Short mmCIF file of C-alpha atoms in Angstrom, two decimals:
data_model
loop_
_atom_site.label_atom_id
_atom_site.label_comp_id
_atom_site.label_asym_id
_atom_site.label_seq_id
_atom_site.Cartn_x
_atom_site.Cartn_y
_atom_site.Cartn_z
CA LYS A 1 0.00 0.00 0.00
CA ILE A 2 1.35 3.43 -1.00
CA SER A 3 -0.39 6.74 -0.29
CA PHE A 4 0.67 9.94 -2.04
CA ASP A 5 -0.87 13.07 -3.53
CA GLY A 6 -4.19 12.19 -1.89
CA SER A 7 -4.33 8.82 -3.64
CA THR A 8 -3.60 5.24 -2.63
CA LEU A 9 -2.17 2.40 -4.70
CA TYR A 10 -2.27 -1.23 -3.61
CA PHE A 11 0.26 -3.86 -4.67
CA ASN A 12 -0.59 -7.52 -4.37
CA SER A 13 0.80 -10.84 -5.52
CA SER A 14 -1.10 -13.95 -6.57
CA LEU A 15 2.05 -16.03 -7.03
CA THR A 16 1.60 -19.27 -5.10
CA ASN A 17 4.02 -21.90 -3.87
CA GLU A 18 1.68 -24.52 -5.35
CA TYR A 19 2.21 -23.19 -8.86
CA LEU A 20 5.92 -22.59 -8.36
CA ASN A 21 6.41 -26.18 -7.20
CA TYR A 22 4.32 -27.49 -10.11
CA ALA A 23 6.29 -25.47 -12.66
CA LYS A 24 9.70 -26.32 -11.28
CA SER A 25 8.86 -30.02 -11.01
CA ASN A 26 7.99 -29.98 -14.72
CA ASN A 27 11.14 -28.05 -15.65
CA TYR A 28 9.15 -24.99 -16.67
CA LYS A 29 10.67 -21.54 -16.42
CA VAL A 30 8.56 -19.10 -14.43
CA TRP A 31 8.09 -15.53 -15.61
CA ALA A 32 5.83 -13.61 -13.26
CA MET A 33 3.21 -11.37 -14.91
CA TYR A 34 3.42 -7.76 -13.76
CA LYS A 35 0.26 -5.82 -14.56
CA THR A 36 -2.01 -2.92 -13.65
CA ASP A 37 -5.79 -2.96 -13.29
CA PHE A 38 -5.96 -1.79 -16.94
CA LYS A 39 -7.36 1.61 -15.90
CA THR A 40 -5.75 4.63 -17.55
CA ASP A 41 -5.83 6.79 -14.42
CA THR A 42 -4.23 4.10 -12.26
CA ALA A 43 -1.38 3.58 -14.73
CA SER A 44 -0.82 7.32 -15.09
CA LEU A 45 -0.79 7.89 -11.35
CA PHE A 46 1.68 5.07 -10.86
CA LEU A 47 4.03 5.72 -13.77
CA ASN A 48 4.45 9.38 -12.93
CA ASN A 49 5.27 8.87 -9.26
CA ASN A 50 8.90 8.03 -8.41
CA THR A 51 8.06 6.63 -4.97
CA ALA A 52 5.44 4.23 -6.31
CA ARG A 53 7.66 2.99 -9.14
CA LYS A 54 10.62 2.50 -6.82
CA GLN A 55 8.56 0.47 -4.36
CA ALA A 56 7.15 -1.67 -7.16
CA SER A 57 10.64 -2.21 -8.55
CA ASN A 58 11.94 -3.29 -5.16
CA MET A 59 9.00 -5.67 -4.72
CA LEU A 60 9.60 -7.25 -8.12
CA ILE A 61 13.28 -7.73 -7.54
CA GLY A 62 12.47 -9.20 -4.14
CA GLU A 63 10.12 -11.71 -5.79
CA ILE A 64 12.77 -12.68 -8.34
CA VAL A 65 15.29 -13.38 -5.59
CA LYS A 66 12.86 -15.03 -3.16
CA ASN A 67 11.24 -17.35 -5.70
CA ASN A 68 14.17 -17.80 -8.09
CA LEU A 69 12.07 -16.46 -10.97
CA ASP A 70 13.36 -16.71 -14.52
CA GLY A 71 11.76 -13.52 -15.74
CA ILE A 72 9.15 -10.77 -15.58
CA ASN A 73 6.39 -10.21 -18.12
CA PHE A 74 4.97 -6.67 -18.31
CA ASP A 75 1.24 -6.62 -19.10
CA PHE A 76 0.38 -2.94 -18.85
CA GLU A 77 -2.63 -2.16 -21.06
CA ASN A 78 -4.98 0.79 -21.59
CA MET A 79 -2.64 3.70 -20.89
CA TYR A 80 -2.60 7.32 -21.99
CA PRO A 81 -0.33 7.91 -25.00
CA THR A 82 1.21 10.79 -23.04
CA ASP A 83 2.50 8.21 -20.52
CA LYS A 84 4.32 6.02 -23.04
CA GLY A 85 7.68 7.61 -22.25
CA ALA A 86 7.18 7.04 -18.53
CA TYR A 87 6.19 3.44 -19.23
CA THR A 88 9.30 2.84 -21.33
CA ASN A 89 11.44 4.27 -18.54
CA HIS A 90 9.82 1.92 -16.02
CA VAL A 91 10.53 -1.06 -18.25
CA LYS A 92 14.13 0.18 -18.50
CA GLU A 93 14.40 0.48 -14.70
CA ILE A 94 13.15 -3.05 -14.14
CA SER A 95 15.19 -4.51 -16.99
CA ILE A 96 18.48 -3.18 -15.65
CA MET A 97 17.84 -4.69 -12.23
CA ALA A 98 16.40 -7.96 -13.55
CA HIS A 99 19.32 -8.52 -15.91
CA THR A 100 21.80 -8.19 -13.06
CA LEU A 101 20.01 -11.19 -11.50
CA GLY A 102 19.96 -13.17 -14.74
CA ALA A 103 16.21 -12.75 -15.21
CA ALA A 104 14.61 -12.00 -18.58
CA VAL A 105 12.08 -9.26 -19.29
CA SER A 106 9.24 -9.40 -21.79
CA VAL A 107 6.65 -6.74 -22.63
CA ASP A 108 3.15 -7.30 -24.04
CA VAL A 109 2.06 -4.96 -26.84
CA THR A 110 -0.75 -4.62 -29.34
CA LYS A 111 -0.23 -3.91 -33.03
CA TYR A 112 0.24 -0.35 -34.25
CA GLU A 113 -3.15 1.24 -34.83
CA LYS A 114 -3.27 5.01 -35.14
CA THR A 115 -6.97 5.25 -34.28
CA SER A 116 -6.56 3.31 -31.02
CA SER A 117 -4.96 5.70 -28.56
CA THR A 118 -5.00 4.03 -25.15
CA TRP A 119 -4.73 0.45 -26.46
CA SER A 120 -2.11 0.94 -29.19
CA MET A 121 -0.53 4.37 -29.31
CA CYS A 122 0.49 4.03 -25.64
CA TYR A 123 3.52 1.90 -26.61
CA ASN A 124 6.94 3.00 -27.88
CA ARG A 125 7.54 -0.47 -29.32
CA ASP A 126 10.96 0.31 -30.75
CA SER A 127 12.17 1.78 -27.45
CA LEU A 128 10.68 -1.06 -25.42
CA ALA A 129 12.52 -3.53 -27.64
CA ARG A 130 15.83 -1.88 -26.77
CA TYR A 131 15.43 -2.64 -23.07
CA ALA A 132 13.34 -5.83 -22.99
CA ASP A 133 14.53 -9.25 -24.09
CA TYR A 134 11.25 -10.04 -25.83
CA ILE A 135 8.21 -8.20 -27.13
CA MET A 136 5.05 -10.27 -26.89
CA LEU A 137 2.60 -9.35 -29.66
CA MET A 138 -0.99 -9.79 -28.47
CA ALA A 139 -2.29 -10.87 -31.88
CA TYR A 140 -5.84 -11.55 -30.75
CA ASP A 141 -9.12 -9.71 -30.14
CA GLN A 142 -9.43 -8.68 -33.76
CA TYR A 143 -13.14 -8.81 -32.98
CA TYR A 144 -13.75 -7.96 -29.33
CA PRO A 145 -16.84 -7.77 -27.08
CA GLY A 146 -17.65 -4.25 -28.26
CA SER A 147 -17.56 -5.13 -31.96
CA LYS A 148 -20.83 -4.42 -33.78
CA THR A 149 -20.47 -7.41 -36.08
CA PRO A 150 -19.23 -10.91 -35.19
CA GLY A 151 -15.86 -12.23 -36.23
CA PRO A 152 -12.92 -14.39 -35.17
CA VAL A 153 -10.62 -13.70 -32.25
CA ALA A 154 -7.76 -13.58 -34.77
CA GLY A 155 -8.18 -14.21 -38.48
CA PHE A 156 -5.01 -15.32 -40.24
CA ALA A 157 -4.71 -12.41 -42.67
CA TRP A 158 -5.18 -10.00 -39.77
CA THR A 159 -2.58 -11.87 -37.70
CA GLU A 160 -0.04 -11.68 -40.51
CA ASN A 161 -0.71 -7.95 -40.83
CA CYS A 162 -0.07 -7.59 -37.08
CA ILE A 163 3.31 -9.27 -37.50
CA ASN A 164 4.32 -7.13 -40.47
CA LEU A 165 3.35 -3.91 -38.74
CA THR A 166 5.21 -4.81 -35.55
CA LEU A 167 8.34 -5.87 -37.42
CA LYS A 168 8.68 -2.26 -38.55
CA GLU A 169 9.41 -1.40 -34.91
CA VAL A 170 10.68 -4.62 -33.29
CA PRO A 171 13.52 -6.91 -34.45
CA LYS A 172 12.31 -10.37 -35.44
CA ASP A 173 14.66 -12.07 -32.99
CA LYS A 174 12.85 -10.29 -30.14
CA LEU A 175 9.28 -10.62 -31.39
CA VAL A 176 7.04 -13.37 -29.99
CA LEU A 177 3.66 -14.13 -31.59
CA GLY A 178 0.80 -14.27 -29.11
CA MET A 179 -1.85 -16.89 -30.01
CA PRO A 180 -5.42 -17.20 -28.69
CA PHE A 181 -6.32 -20.34 -26.78
CA TYR A 182 -9.89 -19.08 -26.47
CA VAL A 183 -12.97 -18.69 -28.66
CA ARG A 184 -15.65 -15.99 -28.71
CA ILE A 185 -19.25 -17.17 -29.13
CA TRP A 186 -21.51 -14.52 -30.65
CA GLU A 187 -25.25 -14.09 -30.61
CA VAL A 188 -26.29 -12.48 -33.88
CA LYS A 189 -29.49 -10.76 -35.01
CA ASN A 190 -29.81 -9.48 -38.56
CA GLY A 191 -26.05 -9.72 -39.02
CA LYS A 192 -25.30 -7.62 -35.94
CA SER A 193 -23.87 -8.72 -32.60
CA VAL A 194 -26.24 -8.62 -29.66
CA GLY A 195 -23.75 -10.13 -27.24
CA SER A 196 -20.76 -12.41 -26.92
CA LYS A 197 -18.74 -14.39 -24.41
CA SER A 198 -15.25 -15.87 -24.39
CA VAL A 199 -14.90 -19.59 -23.74
CA SER A 200 -12.18 -22.22 -23.73
CA MET A 201 -11.58 -24.49 -26.71
CA THR A 202 -13.18 -27.35 -24.76
CA GLU A 203 -16.34 -25.35 -24.07
CA ALA A 204 -16.54 -24.27 -27.71
CA LEU A 205 -16.41 -27.90 -28.85
CA LYS A 206 -19.06 -28.81 -26.29
CA GLN A 207 -21.38 -26.07 -27.58
CA ILE A 208 -20.83 -27.18 -31.17
CA GLU A 209 -21.74 -30.79 -30.34
CA GLU A 210 -24.71 -30.02 -28.08
CA ASN A 211 -26.28 -27.69 -30.62
CA SER A 212 -25.51 -29.78 -33.73
CA ALA A 213 -23.85 -26.74 -35.24
CA THR A 214 -23.29 -26.48 -38.97
CA VAL A 215 -19.78 -25.71 -40.20
CA GLU A 216 -18.39 -23.81 -43.17
CA TYR A 217 -14.86 -22.82 -44.04
CA ASP A 218 -14.33 -19.06 -43.87
CA SER A 219 -11.65 -18.45 -46.50
CA LYS A 220 -11.32 -14.77 -45.54
CA HIS A 221 -10.08 -15.67 -42.06
CA ASN A 222 -8.77 -19.22 -42.74
CA LEU A 223 -10.88 -20.65 -39.92
CA ASN A 224 -13.89 -22.93 -39.60
CA LYS A 225 -17.08 -21.05 -38.72
CA TYR A 226 -19.85 -22.82 -36.78
CA THR A 227 -23.45 -21.64 -36.46
CA TRP A 228 -26.73 -22.77 -34.89
CA LYS A 229 -30.18 -21.31 -34.46
CA LEU A 230 -31.74 -20.21 -31.18
CA ASP A 231 -35.40 -20.45 -30.18
CA ASN A 232 -35.71 -16.65 -30.30
CA GLY A 233 -34.74 -16.62 -33.96
CA ASN A 234 -31.24 -15.33 -33.40
CA THR A 235 -28.10 -17.23 -34.39
CA LYS A 236 -25.08 -18.30 -32.37
CA THR A 237 -21.78 -18.36 -34.23
CA LEU A 238 -18.09 -18.91 -33.52
CA TRP A 239 -14.79 -19.23 -35.35
CA LEU A 240 -13.02 -22.23 -33.88
CA GLU A 241 -9.48 -22.27 -32.58
CA ASN A 242 -8.10 -25.79 -32.30
CA ALA A 243 -4.86 -27.75 -32.58
CA GLU A 244 -4.68 -27.26 -36.34
CA SER A 245 -5.21 -23.48 -36.26
CA ILE A 246 -2.60 -23.16 -33.53
CA ARG A 247 -0.17 -25.30 -35.56
CA GLN A 248 -0.65 -22.92 -38.46
CA ARG A 249 0.07 -19.94 -36.21
CA VAL A 250 3.31 -21.56 -35.04
CA ALA A 251 4.21 -22.17 -38.70
CA MET A 252 3.57 -18.48 -39.42
CA ALA A 253 5.92 -17.45 -36.60
CA LYS A 254 8.58 -19.79 -38.03
CA ARG A 255 8.08 -18.39 -41.52
CA TYR A 256 8.90 -14.91 -40.23
CA SER A 257 11.82 -16.24 -38.12
CA LEU A 258 10.28 -14.83 -34.94
CA ALA A 259 11.70 -15.52 -31.50
CA GLY A 260 8.83 -17.81 -30.61
CA VAL A 261 5.15 -18.04 -29.71
CA ALA A 262 3.12 -17.31 -26.59
CA SER A 263 -0.55 -17.77 -25.71
CA TRP A 264 -3.45 -16.41 -23.74
CA ARG A 265 -3.82 -18.51 -21.82
CA ARG A 266 -2.78 -21.83 -20.31
CA GLY A 267 -5.83 -23.88 -19.32
CA PHE A 268 -8.04 -22.71 -22.20
CA GLU A 269 -6.49 -25.15 -24.68
CA THR A 270 -7.32 -28.76 -25.50
CA MET A 271 -4.41 -31.09 -24.76
CA ASP A 272 -3.75 -31.91 -28.42
CA VAL A 273 -2.70 -28.29 -28.88
CA TRP A 274 0.65 -29.02 -27.23
CA ASP A 275 1.41 -31.90 -29.60
CA ALA A 276 0.64 -29.54 -32.48
CA VAL A 277 2.90 -26.79 -31.08
CA TYR A 278 5.85 -29.07 -30.34
CA GLY A 279 5.42 -30.96 -33.59
CA GLU A 280 5.56 -27.79 -35.66
CA LEU A 281 8.45 -26.30 -33.69
CA LEU A 282 10.54 -29.44 -34.13
CA LYS A 283 10.01 -29.76 -37.89
#
C-alpha cells in the first residue's frame, strides 16, 4: 500500500508456492506477470510517481530473488499515449535490475493502430525492444466484445498484418507471436452482434456438439465457422481455434523467423494443442 498526492495504490501478488512447485517439477521456467488494473488513471498515477515505481521495482526484484524467478512479463494495457515515455522508462528500470540477476524481461504490446490511442498508441515499441529481451505481440481480439459485427478472435490475414506492422518497430529475434487459446461465441441478429462471451476451446467444442452446429470454411479468415439457431430466432456463431489453427500460427511465426510463440492462456487449450505446437516447432 502506498499513499501519495491524496491517492492510494495497492500492490498484491497472486504467485503461489503450489504453482511454483508445479512449474519447477515440470522443468518450466517461471516468468511472473506484472500488470495494472488496466485503468488509464491508475497507470498514469503510478508511472508518474517516483516513490510508487521504486517500491514496485523493489518488490519485483524481491520476488525474483525469493522465488528464483526466470523472468518478468509486463502486461500494462490501456494507458494514456502521453504516458508512453514514462512506461518505457519503467521497463528500462526493471530490466536493468532484472538482468543483473539473470532474469529475462518481456513486454506485451498490441499492433500499431493510429486510431486506437489508449490500447495501441500508448507503446513505444521500438524503445521497449531496446530494453526488454522479448516483445510479446498480443495478436488476438481482432473482434472484441464491443464489436458491432461478429468475427474471429484472430483471423489469419489480420494476424499476418499484425506481424508485419510490428516488425517495422521490433527486431524479429525479439518478437514473440501471441496466439489465442480461447474462442468468442456470438449471438447475432440481422447480421449484428447482440452479445458475446469468451470460452475455452473445450467449451466451444461442447457447444458445437450439443447444438448440432453447422460448419463452413471461412476463407477470408482461414478458420472454420460454426453456427446454430436459437429459439428466439437469433443465431449463435463462432470461429473455432483448435490444434490445427494453432499449428498454423506456429508455422507463421517460423516463416517470419520470430523468436517464438506465446498464448493467452494456459488452461483454455485442448491437450492436443501441445502436440501440435511441439510438432511444428521441431520440424
